[in-house]
Short mmCIF file of C-alpha atoms in Angstrom, two decimals:
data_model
loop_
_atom_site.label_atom_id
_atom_site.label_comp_id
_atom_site.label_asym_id
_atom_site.label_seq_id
_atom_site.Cartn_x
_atom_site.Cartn_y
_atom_site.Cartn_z
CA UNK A 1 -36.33 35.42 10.24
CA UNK A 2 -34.81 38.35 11.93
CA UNK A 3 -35.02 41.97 10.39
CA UNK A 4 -31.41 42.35 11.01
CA UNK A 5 -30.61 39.37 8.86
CA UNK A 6 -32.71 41.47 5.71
CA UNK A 7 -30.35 44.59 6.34
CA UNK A 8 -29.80 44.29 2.63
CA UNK A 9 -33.36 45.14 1.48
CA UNK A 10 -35.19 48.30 2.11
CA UNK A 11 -38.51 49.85 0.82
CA UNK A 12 -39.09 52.83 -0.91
CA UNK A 13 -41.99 54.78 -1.25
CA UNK A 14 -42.95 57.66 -4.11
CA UNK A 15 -45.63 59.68 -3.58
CA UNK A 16 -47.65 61.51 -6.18
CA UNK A 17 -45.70 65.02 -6.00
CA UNK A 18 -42.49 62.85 -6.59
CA UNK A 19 -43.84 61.03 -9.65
CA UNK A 20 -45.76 63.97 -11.21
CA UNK A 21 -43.67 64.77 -14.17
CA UNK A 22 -40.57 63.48 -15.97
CA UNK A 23 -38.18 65.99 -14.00
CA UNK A 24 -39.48 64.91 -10.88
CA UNK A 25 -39.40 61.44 -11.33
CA UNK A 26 -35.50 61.67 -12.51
CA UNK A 27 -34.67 62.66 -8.81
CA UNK A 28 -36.89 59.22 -7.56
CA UNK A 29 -34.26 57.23 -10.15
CA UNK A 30 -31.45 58.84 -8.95
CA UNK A 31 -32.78 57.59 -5.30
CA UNK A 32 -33.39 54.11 -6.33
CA UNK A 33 -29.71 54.05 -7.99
CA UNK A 34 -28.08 55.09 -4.87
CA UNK A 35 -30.18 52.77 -2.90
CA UNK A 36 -29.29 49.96 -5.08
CA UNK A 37 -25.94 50.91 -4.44
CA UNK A 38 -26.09 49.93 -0.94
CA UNK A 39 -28.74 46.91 -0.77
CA UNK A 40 -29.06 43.86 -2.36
CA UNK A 41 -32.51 44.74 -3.34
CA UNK A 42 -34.98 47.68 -3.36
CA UNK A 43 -38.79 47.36 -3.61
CA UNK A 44 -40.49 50.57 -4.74
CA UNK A 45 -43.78 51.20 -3.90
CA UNK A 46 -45.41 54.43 -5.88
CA UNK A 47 -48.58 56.22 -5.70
CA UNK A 48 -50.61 57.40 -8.87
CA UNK A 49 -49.10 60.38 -10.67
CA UNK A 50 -49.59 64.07 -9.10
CA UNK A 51 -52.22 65.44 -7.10
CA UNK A 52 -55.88 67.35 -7.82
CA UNK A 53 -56.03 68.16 -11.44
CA UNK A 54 -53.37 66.64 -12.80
CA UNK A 55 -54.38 63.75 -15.73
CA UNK A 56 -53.25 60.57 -14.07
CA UNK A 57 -54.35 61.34 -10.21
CA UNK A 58 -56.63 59.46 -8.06
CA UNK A 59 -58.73 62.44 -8.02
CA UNK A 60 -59.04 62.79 -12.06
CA UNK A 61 -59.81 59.15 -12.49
CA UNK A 62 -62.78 59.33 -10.42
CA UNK A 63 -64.13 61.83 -12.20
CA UNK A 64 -64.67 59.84 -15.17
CA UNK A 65 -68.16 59.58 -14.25
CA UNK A 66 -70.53 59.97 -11.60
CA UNK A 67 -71.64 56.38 -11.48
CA UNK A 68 -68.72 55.38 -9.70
CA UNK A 69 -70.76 56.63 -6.31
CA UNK A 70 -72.87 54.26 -7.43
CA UNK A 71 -70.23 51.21 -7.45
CA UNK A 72 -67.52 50.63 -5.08
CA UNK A 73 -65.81 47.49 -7.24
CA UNK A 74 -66.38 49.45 -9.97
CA UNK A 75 -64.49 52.68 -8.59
CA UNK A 76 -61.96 50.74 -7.06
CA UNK A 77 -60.86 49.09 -10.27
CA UNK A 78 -60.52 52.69 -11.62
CA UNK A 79 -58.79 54.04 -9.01
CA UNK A 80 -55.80 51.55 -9.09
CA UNK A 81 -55.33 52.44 -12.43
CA UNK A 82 -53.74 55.01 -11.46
CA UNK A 83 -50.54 53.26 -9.37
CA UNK A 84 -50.42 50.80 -11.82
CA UNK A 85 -49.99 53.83 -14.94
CA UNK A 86 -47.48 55.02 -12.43
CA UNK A 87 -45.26 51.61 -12.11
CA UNK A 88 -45.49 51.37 -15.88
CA UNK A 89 -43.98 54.91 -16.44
CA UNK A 90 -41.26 54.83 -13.77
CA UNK A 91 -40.51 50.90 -14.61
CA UNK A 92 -40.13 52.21 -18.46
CA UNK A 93 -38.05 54.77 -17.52
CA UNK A 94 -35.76 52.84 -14.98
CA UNK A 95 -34.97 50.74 -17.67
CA UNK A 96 -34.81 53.50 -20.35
CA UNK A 97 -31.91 54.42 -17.47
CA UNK A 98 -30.28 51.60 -17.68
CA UNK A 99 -31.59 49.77 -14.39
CA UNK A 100 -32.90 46.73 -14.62
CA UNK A 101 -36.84 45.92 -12.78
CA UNK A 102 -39.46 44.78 -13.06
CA UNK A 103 -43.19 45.45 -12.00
CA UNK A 104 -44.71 43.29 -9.77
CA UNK A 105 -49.09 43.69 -9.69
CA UNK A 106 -52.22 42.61 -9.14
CA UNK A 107 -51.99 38.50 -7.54
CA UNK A 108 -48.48 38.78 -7.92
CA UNK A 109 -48.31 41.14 -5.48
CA UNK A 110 -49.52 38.73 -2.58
CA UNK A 111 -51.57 41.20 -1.00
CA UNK A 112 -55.10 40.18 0.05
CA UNK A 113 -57.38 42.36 1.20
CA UNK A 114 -60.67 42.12 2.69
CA UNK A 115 -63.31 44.30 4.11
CA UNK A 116 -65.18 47.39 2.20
CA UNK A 117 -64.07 48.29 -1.12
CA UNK A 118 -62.69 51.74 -1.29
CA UNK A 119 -61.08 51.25 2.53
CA UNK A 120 -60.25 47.93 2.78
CA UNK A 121 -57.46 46.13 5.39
CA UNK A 122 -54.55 44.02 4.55
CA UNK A 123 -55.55 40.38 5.79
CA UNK A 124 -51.87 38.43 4.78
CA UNK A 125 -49.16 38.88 2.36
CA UNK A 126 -47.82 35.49 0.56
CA UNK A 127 -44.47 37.47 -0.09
CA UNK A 128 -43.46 33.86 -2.12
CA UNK A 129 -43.10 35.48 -5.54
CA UNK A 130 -41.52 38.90 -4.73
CA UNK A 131 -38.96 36.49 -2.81
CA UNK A 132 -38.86 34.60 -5.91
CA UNK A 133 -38.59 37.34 -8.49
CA UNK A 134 -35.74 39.03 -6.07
CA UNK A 135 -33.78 35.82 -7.49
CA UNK A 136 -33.41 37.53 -10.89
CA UNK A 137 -34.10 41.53 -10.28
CA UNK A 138 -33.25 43.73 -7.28
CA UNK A 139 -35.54 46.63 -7.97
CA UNK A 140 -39.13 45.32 -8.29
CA UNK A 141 -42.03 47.94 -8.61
CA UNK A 142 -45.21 47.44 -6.48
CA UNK A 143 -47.95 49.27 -7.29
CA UNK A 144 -49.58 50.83 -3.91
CA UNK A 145 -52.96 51.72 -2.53
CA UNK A 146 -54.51 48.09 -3.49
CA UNK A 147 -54.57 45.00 -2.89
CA UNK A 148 -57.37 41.52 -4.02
CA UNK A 149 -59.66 39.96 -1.98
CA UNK A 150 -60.30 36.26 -2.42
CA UNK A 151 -62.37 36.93 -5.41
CA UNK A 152 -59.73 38.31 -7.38
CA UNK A 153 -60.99 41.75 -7.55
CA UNK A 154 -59.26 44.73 -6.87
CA UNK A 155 -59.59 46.59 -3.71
CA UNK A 156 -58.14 50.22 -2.21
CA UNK A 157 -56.75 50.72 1.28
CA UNK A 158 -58.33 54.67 1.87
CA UNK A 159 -56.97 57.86 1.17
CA UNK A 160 -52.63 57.36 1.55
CA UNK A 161 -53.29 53.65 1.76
CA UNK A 162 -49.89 53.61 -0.86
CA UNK A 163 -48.19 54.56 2.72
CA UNK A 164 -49.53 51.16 4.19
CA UNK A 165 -48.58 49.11 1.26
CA UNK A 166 -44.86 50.18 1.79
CA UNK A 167 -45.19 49.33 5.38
CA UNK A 168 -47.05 46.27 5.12
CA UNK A 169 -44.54 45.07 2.37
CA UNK A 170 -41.84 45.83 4.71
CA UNK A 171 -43.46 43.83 7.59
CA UNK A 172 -43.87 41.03 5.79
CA UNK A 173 -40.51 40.60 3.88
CA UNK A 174 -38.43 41.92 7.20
CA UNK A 175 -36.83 44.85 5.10
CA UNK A 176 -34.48 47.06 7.10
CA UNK A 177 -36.45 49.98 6.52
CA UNK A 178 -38.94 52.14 4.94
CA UNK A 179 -37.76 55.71 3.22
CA UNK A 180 -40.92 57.80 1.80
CA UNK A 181 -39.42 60.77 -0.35
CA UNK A 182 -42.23 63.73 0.16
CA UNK A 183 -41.98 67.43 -0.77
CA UNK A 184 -40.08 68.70 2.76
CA UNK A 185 -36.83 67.47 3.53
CA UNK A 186 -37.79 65.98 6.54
CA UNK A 187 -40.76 65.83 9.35
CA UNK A 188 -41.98 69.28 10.75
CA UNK A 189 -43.93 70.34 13.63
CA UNK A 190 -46.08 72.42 11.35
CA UNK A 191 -46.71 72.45 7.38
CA UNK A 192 -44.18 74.50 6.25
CA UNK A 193 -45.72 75.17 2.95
CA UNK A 194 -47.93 76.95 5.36
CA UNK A 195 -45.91 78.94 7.77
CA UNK A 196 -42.03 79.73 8.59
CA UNK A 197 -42.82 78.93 12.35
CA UNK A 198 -41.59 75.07 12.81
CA UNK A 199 -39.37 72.82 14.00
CA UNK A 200 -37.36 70.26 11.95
CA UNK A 201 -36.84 67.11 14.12
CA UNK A 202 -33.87 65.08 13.07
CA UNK A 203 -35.60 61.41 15.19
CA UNK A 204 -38.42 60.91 16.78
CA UNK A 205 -40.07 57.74 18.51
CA UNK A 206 -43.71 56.59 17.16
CA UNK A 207 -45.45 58.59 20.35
CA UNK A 208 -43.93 61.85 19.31
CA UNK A 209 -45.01 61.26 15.14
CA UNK A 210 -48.30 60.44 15.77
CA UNK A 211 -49.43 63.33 17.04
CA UNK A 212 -48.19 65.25 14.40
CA UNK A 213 -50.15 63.38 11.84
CA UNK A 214 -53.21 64.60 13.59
CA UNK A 215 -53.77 67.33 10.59
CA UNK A 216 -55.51 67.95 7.06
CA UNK A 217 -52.44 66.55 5.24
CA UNK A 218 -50.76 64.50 6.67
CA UNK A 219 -47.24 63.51 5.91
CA UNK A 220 -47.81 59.69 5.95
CA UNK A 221 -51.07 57.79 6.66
CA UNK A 222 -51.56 57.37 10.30
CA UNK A 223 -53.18 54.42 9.79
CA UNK A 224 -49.64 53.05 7.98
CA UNK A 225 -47.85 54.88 10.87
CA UNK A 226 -49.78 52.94 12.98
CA UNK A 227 -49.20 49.61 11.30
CA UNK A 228 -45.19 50.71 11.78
CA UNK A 229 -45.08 51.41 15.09
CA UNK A 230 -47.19 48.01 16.01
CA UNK A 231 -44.71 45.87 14.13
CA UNK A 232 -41.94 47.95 15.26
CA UNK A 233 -40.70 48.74 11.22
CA UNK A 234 -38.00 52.11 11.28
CA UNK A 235 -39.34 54.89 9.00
CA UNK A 236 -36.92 57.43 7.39
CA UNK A 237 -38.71 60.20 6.00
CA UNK A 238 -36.63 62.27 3.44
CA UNK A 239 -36.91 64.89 0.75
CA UNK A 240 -37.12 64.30 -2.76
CA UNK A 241 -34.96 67.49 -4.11
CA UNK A 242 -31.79 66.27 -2.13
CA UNK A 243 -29.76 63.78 -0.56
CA UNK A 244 -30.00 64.98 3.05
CA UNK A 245 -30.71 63.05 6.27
CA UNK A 246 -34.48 63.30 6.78
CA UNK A 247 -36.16 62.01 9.77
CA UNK A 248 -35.74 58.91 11.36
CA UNK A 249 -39.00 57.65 13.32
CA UNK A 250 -38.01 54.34 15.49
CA UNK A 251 -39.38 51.86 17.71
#
């Protein structure tokens, strides 16, 4: 099947600054309402709530004990518990909203994974019950970061791997696009949290991002980016405050 013929379905994807608090996550609703507005369906992918110290992050569920160094299934399980508290809270509150969802996890997701626990790949995605689910709710709310490996056990993707799981979702159910909503308004040639001396770009092809991406925080994965540009998926990277044009990154 033909992306073109899925122009009615996009992905979006919610990182932690956008889900961190209640205020914050308003402006991801208002997002998904517009979006819904347009397509016939919208997948959300999130990543677990804030950054560093905040109660819910990757980072703070990790540090629920030291033994977790000493167990990668073990710290893997704990680690997705923190995209699937996140899907909870914004499901709950998209329906508090009045929009209906659902939250699609764990099996139901389709995604197998293999490899090492804690940086695993993607091996398929049996899209068969998103597809099926879309039947009767166009918002569903995937959980990113993880996936299961034959054994039914939960695995992570690496650091941003919630960037890959929107990708690979997209991929594999032809969606139009991708749009990740970050804290800048659209892609820079330098942090600007950092200094006043970039450029905004308005589009730029896959060999042009990449390089950028080469840096201590990066504004996607570039191991998701990659993923994109190999299966040729358009990327729209916007801002989370406003409704602006972001960036555009094609094929």
């Amino acid at each position: 099947m033909s992306r073109e013929s899925w122009d009615s379905m996009i992905i979006q994807k919610f990182g932690g600054i956008a889900m961190q608090n209640q205020q914050q996550r308003a402006k991801c609703i208002q997002h998904i309402k517009q979006a819904l507005s347009k397509y016939r369906a919208v997948v959300v992918v999130v990543s677990a709530m804030g950054r560093g110290q905040d109660a819910y992050s990757t980072d703070q569920l990790l540090k629920v004990t030291d033994a977790f160094a000493s167990s990668g299934e073990a710290r893997d399980l704990a680690a997705a518990c923190g995209e699937l508290i996140s899907s909870a809270v914004l499901s709950a509150e998209l329906t508090k909203a009045g929009i209906d969802n659902t939250i699609i996890y764990g099996q139901n997701t389709g995604i197998r994974t293999t490899g090492d626990f804690c940086n695993a790949t993607i091996e398929k995605i049996n899209t068969s019950h998103l597809l099926e689910t879309m039947k009767s709710h166009s918002c569903l709310i995937v959980p990113g970061f993880q996936g299961m490996n034959k054994q039914g056990q939960f695995m992570t993707l690496g650091r941003g791997g919630s960037d890959l799981t929107a990708i690979a979702l997209a991929d594999a159910l032809q969606a139009s696009h991708v749009e990740f909503y970050k804290d800048v308004p659209a892609v820079m040639s330098a942090d600007p949290h950092k200094t006043s001396l970039y450029k905004r770009f308005d589009r730029l092809t896959f060999d042009e991002f990449l390089p950028l991406l080469n840096c201590g925080r990066p504004i996607i994965q570039k191991k998701a980016a990659i993923y994109a540009k190999k299966n040729t998926i358009p990327l729209h990277i916007r801002g989370i405050a406003s409704d602006e044009e972001g960036t555009w990154i094609l094929p």
